[in-house]
mmCIF file of C-alpha atoms in Angstrom:
data_model
loop_
_atom_site.group_PDB
_atom_site.id
_atom_site.type_symbol
_atom_site.label_atom_id
_atom_site.label_comp_id
_atom_site.label_asym_id
_atom_site.label_seq_id
_atom_site.Cartn_x
_atom_site.Cartn_y
_atom_site.Cartn_z
ATOM 1 C CA ASP G 1 0.079 0.132 -0.006
ATOM 2 C CA GLY G 2 1.168 3.491 -0.895
ATOM 3 C CA GLY G 3 1.808 5.901 1.974
ATOM 4 C CA ILE G 4 4.262 8.104 3.892
ATOM 5 C CA THR G 5 6.621 6.672 6.465
ATOM 6 C CA GLN G 6 8.169 8.823 9.224
ATOM 7 C CA SER G 7 10.700 7.725 11.651
ATOM 8 C CA PRO G 8 11.492 7.631 14.467
ATOM 9 C CA LYS G 9 7.950 7.906 16.093
ATOM 10 C CA TYR G 10 9.550 9.256 19.265
ATOM 11 C CA LEU G 11 12.950 10.823 19.689
ATOM 12 C CA PHE G 12 14.675 12.369 22.708
ATOM 13 C CA ARG G 13 17.435 14.988 22.270
ATOM 14 C CA LYS G 14 19.794 16.726 24.518
ATOM 15 C CA GLU G 15 20.203 20.535 24.194
ATOM 16 C CA GLY G 16 22.885 21.394 21.585
ATOM 17 C CA GLN G 17 22.320 18.157 19.494
ATOM 18 C CA ASN G 18 21.216 18.019 15.901
ATOM 19 C CA VAL G 19 18.643 15.445 14.971
ATOM 20 C CA THR G 20 17.271 14.223 11.639
ATOM 21 C CA LEU G 21 13.647 13.041 11.129
ATOM 22 C CA SER G 22 13.124 10.782 8.163
ATOM 23 C CA CYS G 23 10.111 11.082 5.673
ATOM 24 C CA GLU G 24 9.744 8.630 2.914
ATOM 25 C CA GLN G 25 6.771 8.399 0.459
ATOM 26 C CA ASN G 26 5.942 5.838 -2.204
ATOM 27 C CA LEU G 27 2.939 7.705 -3.574
ATOM 28 C CA ASN G 28 4.873 9.147 -6.505
ATOM 29 C CA HIS G 29 3.947 12.658 -5.302
ATOM 30 C CA ASP G 30 6.112 15.580 -6.413
ATOM 31 C CA ALA G 31 5.453 17.980 -3.429
ATOM 32 C CA MET G 32 6.470 17.243 0.058
ATOM 33 C CA TYR G 33 5.975 19.339 3.278
ATOM 34 C CA TRP G 34 7.120 19.437 6.962
ATOM 35 C CA TYR G 35 4.765 20.911 9.536
ATOM 36 C CA ARG G 36 5.277 21.540 13.218
ATOM 37 C CA GLN G 37 2.336 21.073 15.616
ATOM 38 C CA ASP G 38 2.263 22.431 19.140
ATOM 39 C CA PRO G 39 -0.660 22.027 21.628
ATOM 40 C CA GLY G 40 -3.520 24.375 21.007
ATOM 41 C CA GLN G 41 -2.042 25.596 17.689
ATOM 42 C CA GLY G 42 -2.445 24.692 14.184
ATOM 43 C CA LEU G 43 0.045 23.190 11.827
ATOM 44 C CA ARG G 44 2.863 25.578 10.899
ATOM 45 C CA LEU G 45 4.832 25.098 7.772
ATOM 46 C CA ILE G 46 8.559 24.678 8.187
ATOM 47 C CA TYR G 47 9.788 23.813 4.636
ATOM 48 C CA TYR G 48 8.293 22.474 1.443
ATOM 49 C CA SER G 49 9.508 21.138 -1.817
ATOM 50 C CA GLN G 50 7.854 20.948 -5.105
ATOM 51 C CA ILE G 51 10.525 19.221 -7.002
ATOM 52 C CA VAL G 52 13.801 17.310 -6.410
ATOM 53 C CA ASN G 53 16.764 19.417 -5.478
ATOM 54 C CA ASP G 54 14.710 22.384 -4.856
ATOM 55 C CA PHE G 55 12.885 23.588 -1.577
ATOM 56 C CA GLN G 56 11.392 26.723 0.078
ATOM 57 C CA LYS G 57 11.202 28.049 3.497
ATOM 58 C CA GLY G 58 7.833 28.104 5.254
ATOM 59 C CA ASP G 59 6.708 30.340 8.041
ATOM 60 C CA ILE G 60 8.950 28.933 10.747
ATOM 61 C CA ALA G 61 12.143 27.640 8.935
ATOM 62 C CA GLU G 62 14.714 29.157 11.375
ATOM 63 C CA GLY G 63 16.730 26.462 13.119
ATOM 64 C CA TYR G 64 15.732 23.760 10.628
ATOM 65 C CA SER G 65 17.183 22.497 7.440
ATOM 66 C CA VAL G 66 16.070 20.075 4.669
ATOM 67 C CA SER G 67 17.214 18.221 1.561
ATOM 68 C CA ARG G 68 15.430 16.730 -1.395
ATOM 69 C CA GLU G 69 17.877 14.496 -3.219
ATOM 70 C CA LYS G 70 15.359 11.908 -4.172
ATOM 71 C CA LYS G 71 11.634 12.277 -5.042
ATOM 72 C CA GLU G 72 10.742 9.845 -2.293
ATOM 73 C CA SER G 73 12.727 11.363 0.515
ATOM 74 C CA PHE G 74 12.520 14.634 2.363
ATOM 75 C CA PRO G 75 14.434 14.493 5.607
ATOM 76 C CA LEU G 76 14.215 17.279 8.187
ATOM 77 C CA THR G 77 17.189 18.218 10.537
ATOM 78 C CA VAL G 78 16.357 20.028 13.714
ATOM 79 C CA THR G 79 19.489 21.928 14.580
ATOM 80 C CA SER G 80 20.842 23.238 17.838
ATOM 81 C CA ALA G 81 19.820 26.682 16.607
ATOM 82 C CA GLN G 82 16.176 25.849 17.062
ATOM 83 C CA LYS G 83 15.385 27.339 20.492
ATOM 84 C CA ASN G 84 12.195 25.376 21.212
ATOM 85 C CA PRO G 85 12.271 22.104 19.276
ATOM 86 C CA THR G 86 9.979 20.027 21.412
ATOM 87 C CA ALA G 87 6.891 19.401 19.217
ATOM 88 C CA PHE G 88 5.116 16.968 17.067
ATOM 89 C CA TYR G 89 6.516 16.947 13.595
ATOM 90 C CA LEU G 90 4.345 15.907 10.520
ATOM 91 C CA CYS G 91 5.504 15.248 7.062
ATOM 92 C CA ALA G 92 3.041 15.340 4.212
ATOM 93 C CA SER G 93 2.995 15.127 0.425
ATOM 94 C CA SER G 94 0.653 15.997 -2.435
ATOM 95 C CA ILE G 95 0.452 15.855 -6.252
ATOM 96 C CA LYS G 96 2.384 18.774 -7.608
ATOM 97 C CA GLY G 97 0.781 21.732 -9.182
ATOM 98 C CA PRO G 98 -1.321 24.769 -8.588
ATOM 99 C CA GLY G 99 -4.884 24.141 -7.484
ATOM 100 C CA ALA G 100 -6.289 22.133 -4.738
ATOM 101 C CA ASN G 101 -4.637 18.900 -3.900
ATOM 102 C CA VAL G 102 -5.233 16.708 -0.829
ATOM 103 C CA LEU G 103 -2.331 16.349 1.613
ATOM 104 C CA THR G 104 -1.403 12.819 2.656
ATOM 105 C CA PHE G 105 0.264 12.767 6.077
ATOM 106 C CA GLY G 106 2.768 10.503 7.770
ATOM 107 C CA ALA G 107 2.093 9.303 11.352
ATOM 108 C CA GLY G 108 4.338 11.932 12.863
ATOM 109 C CA SER G 109 7.470 12.149 14.969
ATOM 110 C CA ARG G 110 7.366 13.348 18.508
ATOM 111 C CA LEU G 111 10.641 15.178 19.443
ATOM 112 C CA THR G 112 11.368 15.888 23.180
ATOM 113 C CA VAL G 113 14.447 17.961 24.220
ATOM 114 C CA LEU G 114 15.699 16.898 27.623
ATOM 115 C CA GLY J 1 -2.897 37.431 5.124
ATOM 116 C CA GLN J 2 -3.753 33.898 5.583
ATOM 117 C CA ASN J 3 -5.529 33.903 8.991
ATOM 118 C CA ILE J 4 -7.874 31.022 9.706
ATOM 119 C CA ASP J 5 -10.147 31.061 12.673
ATOM 120 C CA GLN J 6 -12.177 28.264 14.310
ATOM 121 C CA PRO J 7 -13.405 27.558 17.711
ATOM 122 C CA THR J 8 -10.951 25.827 19.969
ATOM 123 C CA GLU J 9 -13.310 23.331 21.614
ATOM 124 C CA MET J 10 -16.860 21.990 21.237
ATOM 125 C CA THR J 11 -18.879 19.443 22.971
ATOM 126 C CA ALA J 12 -21.902 17.429 21.580
ATOM 127 C CA THR J 13 -23.917 14.476 22.412
ATOM 128 C CA GLU J 14 -23.762 11.102 20.804
ATOM 129 C CA GLY J 15 -26.371 10.993 17.884
ATOM 130 C CA ALA J 16 -26.655 14.735 17.658
ATOM 131 C CA ILE J 17 -25.576 17.164 14.839
ATOM 132 C CA VAL J 18 -22.670 19.606 15.317
ATOM 133 C CA GLN J 19 -21.542 22.387 13.122
ATOM 134 C CA ILE J 20 -17.837 23.633 13.141
ATOM 135 C CA ASN J 21 -17.261 26.973 11.677
ATOM 136 C CA CYS J 22 -14.192 28.245 9.946
ATOM 137 C CA THR J 23 -13.396 31.819 8.733
ATOM 138 C CA TYR J 24 -10.417 32.614 6.526
ATOM 139 C CA GLN J 25 -8.843 35.671 5.147
ATOM 140 C CA THR J 26 -6.700 34.899 2.084
ATOM 141 C CA SER J 27 -5.922 35.704 -1.450
ATOM 142 C CA GLY J 28 -5.157 33.251 -4.260
ATOM 143 C CA PHE J 29 -7.700 30.895 -2.808
ATOM 144 C CA ASN J 30 -7.548 27.370 -4.211
ATOM 145 C CA GLY J 31 -9.904 25.410 -1.988
ATOM 146 C CA LEU J 32 -10.894 24.968 1.537
ATOM 147 C CA PHE J 33 -10.179 21.681 3.110
ATOM 148 C CA TRP J 34 -11.270 19.764 6.390
ATOM 149 C CA TYR J 35 -9.139 17.217 7.969
ATOM 150 C CA GLN J 36 -9.821 14.981 10.995
ATOM 151 C CA GLN J 37 -7.056 14.260 13.590
ATOM 152 C CA HIS J 38 -7.244 11.949 16.527
ATOM 153 C CA ALA J 39 -4.982 12.566 19.414
ATOM 154 C CA GLY J 40 -1.402 11.734 18.620
ATOM 155 C CA GLU J 41 -2.238 10.633 15.039
ATOM 156 C CA ALA J 42 -1.819 12.046 11.711
ATOM 157 C CA PRO J 43 -4.556 14.260 10.105
ATOM 158 C CA THR J 44 -6.777 12.516 7.461
ATOM 159 C CA PHE J 45 -8.701 14.108 4.719
ATOM 160 C CA LEU J 46 -12.509 14.632 5.279
ATOM 161 C CA SER J 47 -13.849 17.071 2.733
ATOM 162 C CA TYR J 48 -12.952 19.814 0.236
ATOM 163 C CA ASN J 49 -14.754 22.854 -1.189
ATOM 164 C CA VAL J 50 -13.642 25.093 -4.121
ATOM 165 C CA LEU J 51 -16.999 26.393 -5.177
ATOM 166 C CA ASP J 52 -19.796 27.815 -3.058
ATOM 167 C CA GLY J 53 -22.180 25.422 -1.694
ATOM 168 C CA LEU J 54 -22.521 22.259 0.183
ATOM 169 C CA GLU J 55 -20.557 19.012 -0.365
ATOM 170 C CA GLU J 56 -21.984 16.012 1.204
ATOM 171 C CA LYS J 57 -20.071 12.751 2.067
ATOM 172 C CA GLY J 58 -22.031 10.403 4.148
ATOM 173 C CA ARG J 59 -22.439 11.690 7.679
ATOM 174 C CA PHE J 60 -20.070 14.621 6.929
ATOM 175 C CA SER J 61 -20.894 17.691 4.977
ATOM 176 C CA SER J 62 -18.986 20.928 4.187
ATOM 177 C CA PHE J 63 -20.244 24.211 3.195
ATOM 178 C CA LEU J 64 -18.323 27.169 1.597
ATOM 179 C CA SER J 65 -19.124 30.848 0.963
ATOM 180 C CA ARG J 66 -16.277 32.492 -0.785
ATOM 181 C CA SER J 67 -17.784 36.030 -0.708
ATOM 182 C CA LYS J 68 -17.963 35.762 3.212
ATOM 183 C CA GLY J 69 -14.722 33.825 3.730
ATOM 184 C CA TYR J 70 -16.627 31.231 5.670
ATOM 185 C CA SER J 71 -16.943 27.470 5.712
ATOM 186 C CA TYR J 72 -18.422 24.967 8.030
ATOM 187 C CA LEU J 73 -18.212 21.122 8.730
ATOM 188 C CA LEU J 74 -21.426 19.505 9.615
ATOM 189 C CA LEU J 75 -21.286 16.186 11.425
ATOM 190 C CA LYS J 76 -24.512 14.202 11.612
ATOM 191 C CA GLU J 77 -25.478 11.173 13.874
ATOM 192 C CA LEU J 78 -22.389 11.749 16.145
ATOM 193 C CA GLN J 79 -20.602 8.652 17.234
ATOM 194 C CA MET J 80 -18.020 8.268 20.113
ATOM 195 C CA LYS J 81 -15.344 7.779 17.507
ATOM 196 C CA ASP J 82 -15.887 11.363 16.091
ATOM 197 C CA SER J 83 -14.204 12.738 19.149
ATOM 198 C CA ALA J 84 -11.061 14.275 17.505
ATOM 199 C CA SER J 85 -9.744 17.632 16.322
ATOM 200 C CA TYR J 86 -11.073 19.067 13.038
ATOM 201 C CA LEU J 87 -8.674 21.155 11.089
ATOM 202 C CA CYS J 88 -9.741 23.771 8.697
ATOM 203 C CA SER J 89 -7.122 24.372 5.833
ATOM 204 C CA ASP J 90 -6.879 26.857 3.066
ATOM 205 C CA ASN J 91 -4.896 26.047 -0.110
ATOM 206 C CA TYR J 92 -3.513 29.085 -1.772
ATOM 207 C CA GLY J 93 -0.788 28.981 -4.453
ATOM 208 C CA GLN J 94 1.175 25.847 -3.759
ATOM 209 C CA ASN J 95 0.937 26.097 -0.061
ATOM 210 C CA PHE J 96 -1.532 25.042 2.679
ATOM 211 C CA VAL J 97 -2.450 27.098 5.797
ATOM 212 C CA PHE J 98 -4.156 25.500 8.845
ATOM 213 C CA GLY J 99 -6.333 26.912 11.393
ATOM 214 C CA PRO J 100 -5.695 26.057 15.231
ATOM 215 C CA GLY J 101 -8.119 23.191 14.948
ATOM 216 C CA THR J 102 -11.416 22.484 16.829
ATOM 217 C CA ARG J 103 -11.309 19.770 19.409
ATOM 218 C CA LEU J 104 -14.719 17.836 19.487
ATOM 219 C CA SER J 105 -15.781 15.945 22.430
ATOM 220 C CA VAL J 106 -18.757 13.598 21.933
ATOM 221 C CA LEU J 107 -20.374 12.505 25.072
ATOM 222 C CA PRO J 108 -22.684 9.506 25.633
#
C-alpha cells in the first residue's frame, strides 16, 4: 500500500544536538512538506519542496534544514539553533501543481528535548 | 494575510448534529479543506470545497461561501469515534495554511 513513513516515532534529544527526522513516500507525489504542531496551535509550515533538489522556507524555517535529493525522501534536520524544538512533527505530500490537492500525512514524529 | 479562525473546543452528544465553523482571510484561494485528527495521530482528509455550496459525504458535509470567507463542517449522527480535532485548511498558491483546529468531544 502507498503511503508516507516517518521515523522515528519518538525521539529524545539533549540540548545542543542536531537530530534528523526521516520522511519517505511511495505515492509518486512531487510535493512534500514538513509541519510542526504544538498543543493548541494549528500546523505551521517549516519547509516544502515541489521538485527534487529544490525547496522553499515556510513560516518557521529558522533552526531547521532539509534536503530533497530523491523524489521519495524529504528528511528534516532540527539543529541546535532551534530554541524550542519540542513538538510533534508531521511530514506530508501531495500531487504537484497549482490548484487544490489533498495532503497525505505521515504518522508523525514526536521530538522531546531533555 | 492567511489567518484562519475556528473555535478551539466544542462538545456534543452522541447521535446529535454539530456544526464547526471556519473563517479565513486569504488571497489566491484554491480550495478549503477539512481534516480529522485523532489525538497523537496524523490528520486525514475529510472534505474539500472550491465552489460555493454544500458538499455531502455520508455523515459529513462541508459548506463554503467565498464571498464571506466562511466554511463549516457538519457532522450528523455523532458517534463516540468522532471525538477528535477538526482542522480547517486553506490552499493558496502551492501552499496550505491551517487553522488552530477544533477539538470535538462527543459525550454519551
